[in-house]
Amino acid sequence: MGDATLASIRIEHHFDAAQEKVWRAWTDPDVVRRWWGSQPDGVVTSAHLEVREGGRFEISFQDPDGDAHTSSGEYLRVEPMVALEFTWGWRSEPGVVSRVTVGFEPREKGTAMRFVHGELRGASKHDYAQGWRRTFAKLDRVLAADAQC
């Protein structure tokens, strides 16, 4: 009997930035290039985003040790400023597809983000919980740097 259990990772994160800036960080390839990937010193080598329902994204990045990674998927729901939902997969793991849902709510000081990476089947080699938290820490730094401009 196979592993039919689908796991989910849920992360609530507060950004000290306006909702518009957080939305742009998820939807503008120029901003995505500055924070995508869980390695603090990793570098995005390409980011293609077609942010519309049925549109696709593909983001490639390289770790400091030279390992290259490409994540891609299809946007299932795009509610400007409010929510994104998309499929998620790695080029290195064909056929292993999961689903990401991200919701954004304005707060008096910043933006609350509700993040769910679901339909995880346990087949991926990636530690998503730790990886996403490190990735959001990078996004915190990018948003803080923009706020001081």
mmCIF file of N, CA and C in Angstrom:
data_model
loop_
_atom_site.group_PDB
_atom_site.id
_atom_site.type_symbol
_atom_site.label_atom_id
_atom_site.label_comp_id
_atom_site.label_asym_id
_atom_site.label_seq_id
_atom_site.Cartn_x
_atom_site.Cartn_y
_atom_site.Cartn_z
ATOM 1 N N MET A 1 0.845 -1.178 0.000
ATOM 2 C CA MET A 1 0.000 0.000 0.000
ATOM 3 C C MET A 1 0.892 1.242 0.000
ATOM 4 N N GLY A 2 0.643 2.182 -0.915
ATOM 5 C CA GLY A 2 1.451 3.395 -1.035
ATOM 6 C C GLY A 2 1.097 4.419 0.032
ATOM 7 N N ASP A 3 1.906 5.443 0.096
ATOM 8 C CA ASP A 3 1.674 6.529 1.060
ATOM 9 C C ASP A 3 0.641 7.482 0.476
ATOM 10 N N ALA A 4 -0.610 7.324 0.900
ATOM 11 C CA ALA A 4 -1.688 8.157 0.370
ATOM 12 C C ALA A 4 -1.861 9.438 1.169
ATOM 13 N N THR A 5 -1.101 9.590 2.246
ATOM 14 C CA THR A 5 -1.237 10.768 3.086
ATOM 15 C C THR A 5 -0.600 11.979 2.416
ATOM 16 N N LEU A 6 -1.364 13.042 2.305
ATOM 17 C CA LEU A 6 -0.850 14.276 1.731
ATOM 18 C C LEU A 6 -0.568 15.244 2.864
ATOM 19 N N ALA A 7 0.663 15.688 2.940
ATOM 20 C CA ALA A 7 1.059 16.611 4.004
ATOM 21 C C ALA A 7 0.911 18.055 3.532
ATOM 22 N N SER A 8 0.829 18.959 4.508
ATOM 23 C CA SER A 8 0.787 20.391 4.228
ATOM 24 C C SER A 8 1.711 21.120 5.185
ATOM 25 N N ILE A 9 2.304 22.175 4.700
ATOM 26 C CA ILE A 9 3.096 23.073 5.532
ATOM 27 C C ILE A 9 2.339 24.387 5.572
ATOM 28 N N ARG A 10 2.105 24.898 6.770
ATOM 29 C CA ARG A 10 1.405 26.173 6.932
ATOM 30 C C ARG A 10 2.325 27.133 7.658
ATOM 31 N N ILE A 11 2.475 28.310 7.071
ATOM 32 C CA ILE A 11 3.333 29.331 7.670
ATOM 33 C C ILE A 11 2.574 30.647 7.685
ATOM 34 N N GLU A 12 2.483 31.250 8.856
ATOM 35 C CA GLU A 12 1.937 32.611 8.982
ATOM 36 C C GLU A 12 3.152 33.516 9.133
ATOM 37 N N HIS A 13 3.231 34.551 8.330
ATOM 38 C CA HIS A 13 4.409 35.423 8.378
ATOM 39 C C HIS A 13 3.948 36.873 8.280
ATOM 40 N N HIS A 14 4.563 37.739 9.058
ATOM 41 C CA HIS A 14 4.264 39.162 9.002
ATOM 42 C C HIS A 14 5.420 39.885 8.330
ATOM 43 N N PHE A 15 5.106 40.671 7.306
ATOM 44 C CA PHE A 15 6.105 41.498 6.635
ATOM 45 C C PHE A 15 5.904 42.948 7.040
ATOM 46 N N ASP A 16 6.979 43.625 7.367
ATOM 47 C CA ASP A 16 6.913 45.048 7.695
ATOM 48 C C ASP A 16 6.961 45.865 6.407
ATOM 49 N N ALA A 17 5.996 45.602 5.544
ATOM 50 C CA ALA A 17 5.906 46.299 4.261
ATOM 51 C C ALA A 17 4.446 46.325 3.839
ATOM 52 N N ALA A 18 4.102 47.334 3.058
ATOM 53 C CA ALA A 18 2.730 47.474 2.574
ATOM 54 C C ALA A 18 2.345 46.294 1.690
ATOM 55 N N GLN A 19 1.056 45.999 1.665
ATOM 56 C CA GLN A 19 0.527 44.890 0.882
ATOM 57 C C GLN A 19 0.955 44.982 -0.587
ATOM 58 N N GLU A 20 0.965 46.188 -1.141
ATOM 59 C CA GLU A 20 1.354 46.371 -2.551
ATOM 60 C C GLU A 20 2.785 45.895 -2.794
ATOM 61 N N LYS A 21 3.678 46.185 -1.845
ATOM 62 C CA LYS A 21 5.084 45.781 -2.001
ATOM 63 C C LYS A 21 5.245 44.271 -1.876
ATOM 64 N N VAL A 22 4.503 43.664 -0.963
ATOM 65 C CA VAL A 22 4.587 42.213 -0.797
ATOM 66 C C VAL A 22 4.010 41.520 -2.030
ATOM 67 N N TRP A 23 2.894 42.024 -2.536
ATOM 68 C CA TRP A 23 2.302 41.465 -3.755
ATOM 69 C C TRP A 23 3.302 41.565 -4.910
ATOM 70 N N ARG A 24 3.899 42.715 -5.065
ATOM 71 C CA ARG A 24 4.870 42.922 -6.147
ATOM 72 C C ARG A 24 6.049 41.964 -6.000
ATOM 73 N N ALA A 25 6.467 41.693 -4.763
ATOM 74 C CA ALA A 25 7.584 40.782 -4.525
ATOM 75 C C ALA A 25 7.283 39.372 -5.033
ATOM 76 N N TRP A 26 6.019 38.994 -5.037
ATOM 77 C CA TRP A 26 5.616 37.674 -5.516
ATOM 78 C C TRP A 26 5.297 37.648 -7.011
ATOM 79 N N THR A 27 5.074 38.815 -7.622
ATOM 80 C CA THR A 27 4.553 38.822 -8.993
ATOM 81 C C THR A 27 5.428 39.552 -10.006
ATOM 82 N N ASP A 28 6.452 40.266 -9.578
ATOM 83 C CA ASP A 28 7.333 41.006 -10.475
ATOM 84 C C ASP A 28 8.662 40.249 -10.573
ATOM 85 N N PRO A 29 9.001 39.745 -11.761
ATOM 86 C CA PRO A 29 10.235 38.962 -11.895
ATOM 87 C C PRO A 29 11.486 39.693 -11.410
ATOM 88 N N ASP A 30 11.525 41.014 -11.569
ATOM 89 C CA ASP A 30 12.697 41.773 -11.114
ATOM 90 C C ASP A 30 12.861 41.716 -9.604
ATOM 91 N N VAL A 31 11.740 41.688 -8.875
ATOM 92 C CA VAL A 31 11.807 41.596 -7.418
ATOM 93 C C VAL A 31 12.036 40.136 -7.005
ATOM 94 N N VAL A 32 11.369 39.209 -7.668
ATOM 95 C CA VAL A 32 11.538 37.784 -7.363
ATOM 96 C C VAL A 32 13.020 37.404 -7.465
ATOM 97 N N ARG A 33 13.714 37.943 -8.436
ATOM 98 C CA ARG A 33 15.140 37.627 -8.620
ATOM 99 C C ARG A 33 15.979 37.984 -7.389
ATOM 100 N N ARG A 34 15.479 38.874 -6.566
ATOM 101 C CA ARG A 34 16.245 39.340 -5.398
ATOM 102 C C ARG A 34 16.068 38.472 -4.161
ATOM 103 N N TRP A 35 15.055 37.562 -4.152
ATOM 104 C CA TRP A 35 14.804 36.817 -2.914
ATOM 105 C C TRP A 35 14.503 35.330 -3.070
ATOM 106 N N TRP A 36 14.250 34.845 -4.249
ATOM 107 C CA TRP A 36 13.798 33.462 -4.411
ATOM 108 C C TRP A 36 14.919 32.481 -4.079
ATOM 109 N N GLY A 37 14.556 31.398 -3.453
ATOM 110 C CA GLY A 37 15.510 30.345 -3.110
ATOM 111 C C GLY A 37 15.880 30.389 -1.646
ATOM 112 N N SER A 38 16.085 29.216 -1.053
ATOM 113 C CA SER A 38 16.262 29.134 0.395
ATOM 114 C C SER A 38 17.690 29.362 0.868
ATOM 115 N N GLN A 39 18.662 29.326 -0.012
ATOM 116 C CA GLN A 39 20.040 29.567 0.411
ATOM 117 C C GLN A 39 20.277 31.069 0.537
ATOM 118 N N PRO A 40 20.726 31.536 1.705
ATOM 119 C CA PRO A 40 20.905 32.977 1.914
ATOM 120 C C PRO A 40 21.801 33.643 0.864
ATOM 121 N N ASP A 41 22.803 32.926 0.375
ATOM 122 C CA ASP A 41 23.705 33.499 -0.631
ATOM 123 C C ASP A 41 23.455 32.944 -2.026
ATOM 124 N N GLY A 42 22.308 32.303 -2.218
ATOM 125 C CA GLY A 42 21.969 31.794 -3.540
ATOM 126 C C GLY A 42 21.621 32.937 -4.484
ATOM 127 N N VAL A 43 21.694 32.658 -5.781
ATOM 128 C CA VAL A 43 21.452 33.683 -6.790
ATOM 129 C C VAL A 43 20.437 33.163 -7.805
ATOM 130 N N VAL A 44 19.413 33.975 -8.085
ATOM 131 C CA VAL A 44 18.443 33.620 -9.116
ATOM 132 C C VAL A 44 19.085 33.878 -10.478
ATOM 133 N N THR A 45 19.051 32.867 -11.335
ATOM 134 C CA THR A 45 19.638 32.995 -12.663
ATOM 135 C C THR A 45 18.606 33.336 -13.729
ATOM 136 N N SER A 46 17.331 33.015 -13.478
ATOM 137 C CA SER A 46 16.259 33.433 -14.386
ATOM 138 C C SER A 46 14.923 33.350 -13.662
ATOM 139 N N ALA A 47 14.028 34.252 -14.038
ATOM 140 C CA ALA A 47 12.682 34.267 -13.458
ATOM 141 C C ALA A 47 11.693 34.696 -14.538
ATOM 142 N N HIS A 48 10.842 33.773 -14.911
ATOM 143 C CA HIS A 48 9.803 34.041 -15.907
ATOM 144 C C HIS A 48 8.461 33.805 -15.232
ATOM 145 N N LEU A 49 7.631 34.850 -15.164
ATOM 146 C CA LEU A 49 6.333 34.760 -14.503
ATOM 147 C C LEU A 49 5.259 35.308 -15.424
ATOM 148 N N GLU A 50 4.249 34.512 -15.660
ATOM 149 C CA GLU A 50 3.071 34.944 -16.409
ATOM 150 C C GLU A 50 1.909 34.891 -15.415
ATOM 151 N N VAL A 51 1.800 35.970 -14.601
ATOM 152 C CA VAL A 51 0.886 35.973 -13.454
ATOM 153 C C VAL A 51 -0.542 36.235 -13.915
ATOM 154 N N ARG A 52 -1.198 35.136 -14.280
ATOM 155 C CA ARG A 52 -2.618 35.132 -14.650
ATOM 156 C C ARG A 52 -3.084 33.688 -14.527
ATOM 157 N N GLU A 53 -4.356 33.492 -14.308
ATOM 158 C CA GLU A 53 -4.863 32.125 -14.200
ATOM 159 C C GLU A 53 -4.563 31.391 -15.499
ATOM 160 N N GLY A 54 -3.936 30.237 -15.370
ATOM 161 C CA GLY A 54 -3.512 29.463 -16.535
ATOM 162 C C GLY A 54 -2.110 29.815 -16.999
ATOM 163 N N GLY A 55 -1.546 30.905 -16.482
ATOM 164 C CA GLY A 55 -0.183 31.293 -16.823
ATOM 165 C C GLY A 55 0.816 30.431 -16.073
ATOM 166 N N ARG A 56 2.054 30.448 -16.527
ATOM 167 C CA ARG A 56 3.082 29.619 -15.916
ATOM 168 C C ARG A 56 4.202 30.468 -15.333
ATOM 169 N N PHE A 57 4.960 29.848 -14.434
ATOM 170 C CA PHE A 57 6.178 30.477 -13.929
ATOM 171 C C PHE A 57 7.298 29.452 -13.967
ATOM 172 N N GLU A 58 8.511 29.955 -14.111
ATOM 173 C CA GLU A 58 9.693 29.115 -14.006
ATOM 174 C C GLU A 58 10.817 29.976 -13.444
ATOM 175 N N ILE A 59 11.374 29.541 -12.330
ATOM 176 C CA ILE A 59 12.419 30.299 -11.655
ATOM 177 C C ILE A 59 13.604 29.370 -11.412
ATOM 178 N N SER A 60 14.775 29.784 -11.873
ATOM 179 C CA SER A 60 15.995 29.006 -11.674
ATOM 180 C C SER A 60 16.926 29.776 -10.759
ATOM 181 N N PHE A 61 17.591 29.043 -9.876
ATOM 182 C CA PHE A 61 18.540 29.674 -8.968
ATOM 183 C C PHE A 61 19.690 28.724 -8.696
ATOM 184 N N GLN A 62 20.781 29.306 -8.224
ATOM 185 C CA GLN A 62 21.990 28.537 -7.978
ATOM 186 C C GLN A 62 22.465 28.787 -6.552
ATOM 187 N N ASP A 63 22.795 27.705 -5.852
ATOM 188 C CA ASP A 63 23.332 27.791 -4.509
ATOM 189 C C ASP A 63 24.806 28.175 -4.566
ATOM 190 N N PRO A 64 25.361 28.669 -3.460
ATOM 191 C CA PRO A 64 26.780 29.042 -3.444
ATOM 192 C C PRO A 64 27.719 27.886 -3.813
ATOM 193 N N ASP A 65 27.279 26.639 -3.555
ATOM 194 C CA ASP A 65 28.129 25.493 -3.886
ATOM 195 C C ASP A 65 28.011 25.076 -5.352
ATOM 196 N N GLY A 66 27.200 25.832 -6.131
ATOM 197 C CA GLY A 66 27.091 25.574 -7.561
ATOM 198 C C GLY A 66 25.898 24.737 -7.971
ATOM 199 N N ASP A 67 25.150 24.181 -7.010
ATOM 200 C CA ASP A 67 23.967 23.391 -7.349
ATOM 201 C C ASP A 67 22.895 24.300 -7.950
ATOM 202 N N ALA A 68 22.332 23.878 -9.075
ATOM 203 C CA ALA A 68 21.288 24.647 -9.749
ATOM 204 C C ALA A 68 19.934 23.982 -9.496
ATOM 205 N N HIS A 69 18.899 24.801 -9.338
ATOM 206 C CA HIS A 69 17.541 24.328 -9.077
ATOM 207 C C HIS A 69 16.579 25.122 -9.950
ATOM 208 N N THR A 70 15.536 24.454 -10.446
ATOM 209 C CA THR A 70 14.491 25.154 -11.195
ATOM 210 C C THR A 70 13.134 24.715 -10.653
ATOM 211 N N SER A 71 12.349 25.699 -10.205
ATOM 212 C CA SER A 71 10.982 25.449 -9.759
ATOM 213 C C SER A 71 10.036 26.025 -10.813
ATOM 214 N N SER A 72 8.898 25.356 -10.990
ATOM 215 C CA SER A 72 7.943 25.838 -11.991
ATOM 216 C C SER A 72 6.542 25.387 -11.609
ATOM 217 N N GLY A 73 5.577 25.987 -12.273
ATOM 218 C CA GLY A 73 4.197 25.614 -12.039
ATOM 219 C C GLY A 73 3.244 26.469 -12.841
ATOM 220 N N GLU A 74 1.963 26.259 -12.570
ATOM 221 C CA GLU A 74 0.894 26.978 -13.258
ATOM 222 C C GLU A 74 0.059 27.727 -12.232
ATOM 223 N N TYR A 75 -0.268 28.978 -12.545
ATOM 224 C CA TYR A 75 -1.135 29.768 -11.674
ATOM 225 C C TYR A 75 -2.571 29.265 -11.821
ATOM 226 N N LEU A 76 -3.166 28.870 -10.710
ATOM 227 C CA LEU A 76 -4.539 28.375 -10.687
ATOM 228 C C LEU A 76 -5.519 29.474 -10.291
ATOM 229 N N ARG A 77 -5.052 30.383 -9.433
ATOM 230 C CA ARG A 77 -5.899 31.500 -8.978
ATOM 231 C C ARG A 77 -5.006 32.711 -8.785
ATOM 232 N N VAL A 78 -5.451 33.843 -9.330
ATOM 233 C CA VAL A 78 -4.744 35.110 -9.153
ATOM 234 C C VAL A 78 -5.780 36.161 -8.776
ATOM 235 N N GLU A 79 -5.745 36.572 -7.523
ATOM 236 C CA GLU A 79 -6.599 37.658 -7.039
ATOM 237 C C GLU A 79 -5.659 38.783 -6.666
ATOM 238 N N PRO A 80 -5.507 39.791 -7.544
ATOM 239 C CA PRO A 80 -4.519 40.840 -7.298
ATOM 240 C C PRO A 80 -4.599 41.402 -5.881
ATOM 241 N N MET A 81 -3.437 41.456 -5.252
ATOM 242 C CA MET A 81 -3.233 41.990 -3.909
ATOM 243 C C MET A 81 -3.733 41.061 -2.801
ATOM 244 N N VAL A 82 -4.522 40.032 -3.132
ATOM 245 C CA VAL A 82 -5.185 39.219 -2.121
ATOM 246 C C VAL A 82 -4.650 37.785 -2.051
ATOM 247 N N ALA A 83 -4.517 37.116 -3.205
ATOM 248 C CA ALA A 83 -4.162 35.693 -3.162
ATOM 249 C C ALA A 83 -3.535 35.199 -4.456
ATOM 250 N N LEU A 84 -2.664 34.223 -4.290
ATOM 251 C CA LEU A 84 -2.091 33.463 -5.396
ATOM 252 C C LEU A 84 -2.225 31.986 -5.061
ATOM 253 N N GLU A 85 -2.542 31.194 -6.057
ATOM 254 C CA GLU A 85 -2.526 29.749 -5.891
ATOM 255 C C GLU A 85 -1.893 29.180 -7.145
ATOM 256 N N PHE A 86 -0.939 28.259 -6.953
ATOM 257 C CA PHE A 86 -0.242 27.699 -8.106
ATOM 258 C C PHE A 86 0.268 26.299 -7.814
ATOM 259 N N THR A 87 0.453 25.539 -8.897
ATOM 260 C CA THR A 87 1.084 24.237 -8.741
ATOM 261 C C THR A 87 2.577 24.467 -8.566
ATOM 262 N N TRP A 88 3.259 23.460 -8.015
ATOM 263 C CA TRP A 88 4.682 23.584 -7.708
ATOM 264 C C TRP A 88 5.393 22.285 -8.061
ATOM 265 N N GLY A 89 6.509 22.419 -8.742
ATOM 266 C CA GLY A 89 7.324 21.248 -9.033
ATOM 267 C C GLY A 89 8.772 21.647 -9.270
ATOM 268 N N TRP A 90 9.647 20.649 -9.208
ATOM 269 C CA TRP A 90 11.069 20.843 -9.472
ATOM 270 C C TRP A 90 11.435 20.136 -10.761
ATOM 271 N N ARG A 91 12.271 20.765 -11.571
ATOM 272 C CA ARG A 91 12.754 20.122 -12.789
ATOM 273 C C ARG A 91 13.436 18.790 -12.449
ATOM 274 N N SER A 92 14.120 18.747 -11.302
ATOM 275 C CA SER A 92 14.863 17.550 -10.898
ATOM 276 C C SER A 92 13.966 16.425 -10.372
ATOM 277 N N GLU A 93 12.673 16.702 -10.202
ATOM 278 C CA GLU A 93 11.738 15.705 -9.684
ATOM 279 C C GLU A 93 10.493 15.645 -10.563
ATOM 280 N N PRO A 94 10.649 15.185 -11.816
ATOM 281 C CA PRO A 94 9.498 15.167 -12.719
ATOM 282 C C PRO A 94 8.351 14.320 -12.163
ATOM 283 N N GLY A 95 7.143 14.836 -12.343
ATOM 284 C CA GLY A 95 5.958 14.116 -11.904
ATOM 285 C C GLY A 95 5.581 14.339 -10.451
ATOM 286 N N VAL A 96 6.416 15.016 -9.672
ATOM 287 C CA VAL A 96 6.107 15.310 -8.270
ATOM 288 C C VAL A 96 5.561 16.735 -8.223
ATOM 289 N N VAL A 97 4.235 16.849 -8.120
ATOM 290 C CA VAL A 97 3.582 18.159 -8.169
ATOM 291 C C VAL A 97 2.820 18.395 -6.875
ATOM 292 N N SER A 98 2.957 19.589 -6.335
ATOM 293 C CA SER A 98 2.225 19.985 -5.139
ATOM 294 C C SER A 98 1.523 21.311 -5.428
ATOM 295 N N ARG A 99 0.931 21.895 -4.397
ATOM 296 C CA ARG A 99 0.140 23.118 -4.592
ATOM 297 C C ARG A 99 0.484 24.132 -3.512
ATOM 298 N N VAL A 100 0.645 25.388 -3.936
ATOM 299 C CA VAL A 100 0.954 26.479 -3.015
ATOM 300 C C VAL A 100 -0.186 27.495 -3.053
ATOM 301 N N THR A 101 -0.622 27.940 -1.870
ATOM 302 C CA THR A 101 -1.619 28.998 -1.746
ATOM 303 C C THR A 101 -1.031 30.075 -0.836
ATOM 304 N N VAL A 102 -1.078 31.318 -1.315
ATOM 305 C CA VAL A 102 -0.542 32.435 -0.556
ATOM 306 C C VAL A 102 -1.622 33.507 -0.465
ATOM 307 N N GLY A 103 -1.935 33.916 0.757
ATOM 308 C CA GLY A 103 -2.920 34.979 0.962
ATOM 309 C C GLY A 103 -2.268 36.167 1.646
ATOM 310 N N PHE A 104 -2.699 37.366 1.265
ATOM 311 C CA PHE A 104 -2.126 38.609 1.792
ATOM 312 C C PHE A 104 -3.225 39.462 2.404
ATOM 313 N N GLU A 105 -2.989 39.958 3.630
ATOM 314 C CA GLU A 105 -3.950 40.850 4.285
ATOM 315 C C GLU A 105 -3.209 42.054 4.832
ATOM 316 N N PRO A 106 -3.736 43.262 4.548
ATOM 317 C CA PRO A 106 -3.087 44.450 5.105
ATOM 318 C C PRO A 106 -3.277 44.495 6.612
ATOM 319 N N ARG A 107 -2.270 44.978 7.285
ATOM 320 C CA ARG A 107 -2.325 45.208 8.730
ATOM 321 C C ARG A 107 -1.934 46.653 8.972
ATOM 322 N N GLU A 108 -2.203 47.132 10.184
ATOM 323 C CA GLU A 108 -1.858 48.519 10.505
ATOM 324 C C GLU A 108 -0.376 48.770 10.222
ATOM 325 N N LYS A 109 0.449 47.788 10.567
ATOM 326 C CA LYS A 109 1.884 47.898 10.277
ATOM 327 C C LYS A 109 2.290 46.704 9.441
ATOM 328 N N GLY A 110 2.191 46.840 8.137
ATOM 329 C CA GLY A 110 2.671 45.786 7.267
ATOM 330 C C GLY A 110 1.598 44.901 6.681
ATOM 331 N N THR A 111 2.006 43.650 6.397
ATOM 332 C CA THR A 111 1.148 42.705 5.701
ATOM 333 C C THR A 111 1.259 41.332 6.356
ATOM 334 N N ALA A 112 0.106 40.716 6.592
ATOM 335 C CA ALA A 112 0.077 39.341 7.083
ATOM 336 C C ALA A 112 -0.014 38.418 5.868
ATOM 337 N N MET A 113 0.838 37.410 5.851
ATOM 338 C CA MET A 113 0.813 36.429 4.773
ATOM 339 C C MET A 113 0.466 35.065 5.355
ATOM 340 N N ARG A 114 -0.518 34.425 4.757
ATOM 341 C CA ARG A 114 -0.868 33.045 5.089
ATOM 342 C C ARG A 114 -0.376 32.181 3.932
ATOM 343 N N PHE A 115 0.517 31.280 4.240
ATOM 344 C CA PHE A 115 1.166 30.468 3.210
ATOM 345 C C PHE A 115 0.894 28.990 3.486
ATOM 346 N N VAL A 116 0.425 28.279 2.478
ATOM 347 C CA VAL A 116 0.204 26.839 2.601
ATOM 348 C C VAL A 116 0.844 26.157 1.402
ATOM 349 N N HIS A 117 1.735 25.221 1.681
ATOM 350 C CA HIS A 117 2.281 24.366 0.625
ATOM 351 C C HIS A 117 1.703 22.984 0.893
ATOM 352 N N GLY A 118 0.720 22.619 0.089
ATOM 353 C CA GLY A 118 -0.031 21.395 0.322
ATOM 354 C C GLY A 118 0.159 20.354 -0.759
ATOM 355 N N GLU A 119 -0.522 19.251 -0.558
ATOM 356 C CA GLU A 119 -0.465 18.100 -1.458
ATOM 357 C C GLU A 119 0.949 17.549 -1.567
ATOM 358 N N LEU A 120 1.696 17.656 -0.458
ATOM 359 C CA LEU A 120 3.049 17.104 -0.422
ATOM 360 C C LEU A 120 2.945 15.609 -0.158
ATOM 361 N N ARG A 121 3.515 14.838 -1.027
ATOM 362 C CA ARG A 121 3.383 13.390 -0.952
ATOM 363 C C ARG A 121 4.576 12.705 -0.294
ATOM 364 N N GLY A 122 5.509 13.470 0.223
ATOM 365 C CA GLY A 122 6.645 12.865 0.890
ATOM 366 C C GLY A 122 7.722 12.371 -0.058
ATOM 367 N N ALA A 123 7.530 12.569 -1.363
ATOM 368 C CA ALA A 123 8.501 12.064 -2.332
ATOM 369 C C ALA A 123 9.640 13.047 -2.575
ATOM 370 N N SER A 124 9.446 14.314 -2.226
ATOM 371 C CA SER A 124 10.464 15.319 -2.517
ATOM 372 C C SER A 124 11.622 15.229 -1.543
ATOM 373 N N LYS A 125 12.798 15.544 -2.054
ATOM 374 C CA LYS A 125 13.999 15.568 -1.225
ATOM 375 C C LYS A 125 14.137 16.895 -0.489
ATOM 376 N N HIS A 126 13.285 17.841 -0.790
ATOM 377 C CA HIS A 126 13.398 19.179 -0.220
ATOM 378 C C HIS A 126 12.725 19.259 1.150
ATOM 379 N N ASP A 127 13.362 19.971 2.080
ATOM 380 C CA ASP A 127 12.758 20.260 3.382
ATOM 381 C C ASP A 127 12.006 21.579 3.222
ATOM 382 N N TYR A 128 10.731 21.479 2.849
ATOM 383 C CA TYR A 128 9.976 22.672 2.508
ATOM 384 C C TYR A 128 9.790 23.630 3.678
ATOM 385 N N ALA A 129 9.498 23.128 4.868
ATOM 386 C CA ALA A 129 9.240 24.028 5.997
ATOM 387 C C ALA A 129 10.454 24.904 6.270
ATOM 388 N N GLN A 130 11.603 24.301 6.394
ATOM 389 C CA GLN A 130 12.823 25.071 6.650
ATOM 390 C C GLN A 130 13.160 25.955 5.444
ATOM 391 N N GLY A 131 13.022 25.415 4.252
ATOM 392 C CA GLY A 131 13.355 26.162 3.040
ATOM 393 C C GLY A 131 12.505 27.407 2.856
ATOM 394 N N TRP A 132 11.192 27.272 3.044
ATOM 395 C CA TRP A 132 10.321 28.439 2.883
ATOM 396 C C TRP A 132 10.606 29.487 3.955
ATOM 397 N N ARG A 133 10.861 29.052 5.197
ATOM 398 C CA ARG A 133 11.161 30.033 6.246
ATOM 399 C C ARG A 133 12.438 30.808 5.918
ATOM 400 N N ARG A 134 13.457 30.122 5.428
ATOM 401 C CA ARG A 134 14.693 30.818 5.027
ATOM 402 C C ARG A 134 14.423 31.754 3.843
ATOM 403 N N THR A 135 13.575 31.305 2.937
ATOM 404 C CA THR A 135 13.229 32.132 1.779
ATOM 405 C C THR A 135 12.500 33.399 2.218
ATOM 406 N N PHE A 136 11.550 33.274 3.165
ATOM 407 C CA PHE A 136 10.813 34.446 3.624
ATOM 408 C C PHE A 136 11.713 35.392 4.419
ATOM 409 N N ALA A 137 12.742 34.868 5.071
ATOM 410 C CA ALA A 137 13.720 35.737 5.754
ATOM 411 C C ALA A 137 14.477 36.571 4.720
ATOM 412 N N LYS A 138 14.780 35.974 3.568
ATOM 413 C CA LYS A 138 15.419 36.739 2.487
ATOM 414 C C LYS A 138 14.476 37.829 1.994
ATOM 415 N N LEU A 139 13.202 37.488 1.840
ATOM 416 C CA LEU A 139 12.223 38.476 1.386
ATOM 417 C C LEU A 139 12.089 39.603 2.411
ATOM 418 N N ASP A 140 12.123 39.271 3.704
ATOM 419 C CA ASP A 140 12.117 40.314 4.745
ATOM 420 C C ASP A 140 13.250 41.313 4.491
ATOM 421 N N ARG A 141 14.442 40.825 4.224
ATOM 422 C CA ARG A 141 15.610 41.695 4.004
ATOM 423 C C ARG A 141 15.431 42.556 2.761
ATOM 424 N N VAL A 142 14.902 41.981 1.692
ATOM 425 C CA VAL A 142 14.681 42.742 0.460
ATOM 426 C C VAL A 142 13.646 43.842 0.699
ATOM 427 N N LEU A 143 12.557 43.540 1.366
ATOM 428 C CA LEU A 143 11.523 44.539 1.648
ATOM 429 C C LEU A 143 12.041 45.625 2.582
ATOM 430 N N ALA A 144 12.853 45.267 3.561
ATOM 431 C CA ALA A 144 13.435 46.256 4.475
ATOM 432 C C ALA A 144 14.380 47.190 3.737
ATOM 433 N N ALA A 145 15.163 46.643 2.819
ATOM 434 C CA ALA A 145 16.094 47.479 2.041
ATOM 435 C C ALA A 145 15.317 48.457 1.160
ATOM 436 N N ASP A 146 14.192 47.988 0.579
ATOM 437 C CA ASP A 146 13.363 48.874 -0.266
ATOM 438 C C ASP A 146 12.721 49.967 0.565
ATOM 439 N N ALA A 147 12.371 49.688 1.812
ATOM 440 C CA ALA A 147 11.695 50.675 2.651
ATOM 441 C C ALA A 147 12.602 51.841 2.998
ATOM 442 N N GLN A 148 13.895 51.612 2.959
ATOM 443 C CA GLN A 148 14.840 52.673 3.320
ATOM 444 C C GLN A 148 15.229 53.551 2.146
ATOM 445 N N CYS A 149 14.716 53.244 0.983
ATOM 446 C CA CYS A 149 15.050 54.060 -0.207
ATOM 447 C C CYS A 149 14.271 55.348 -0.222
#
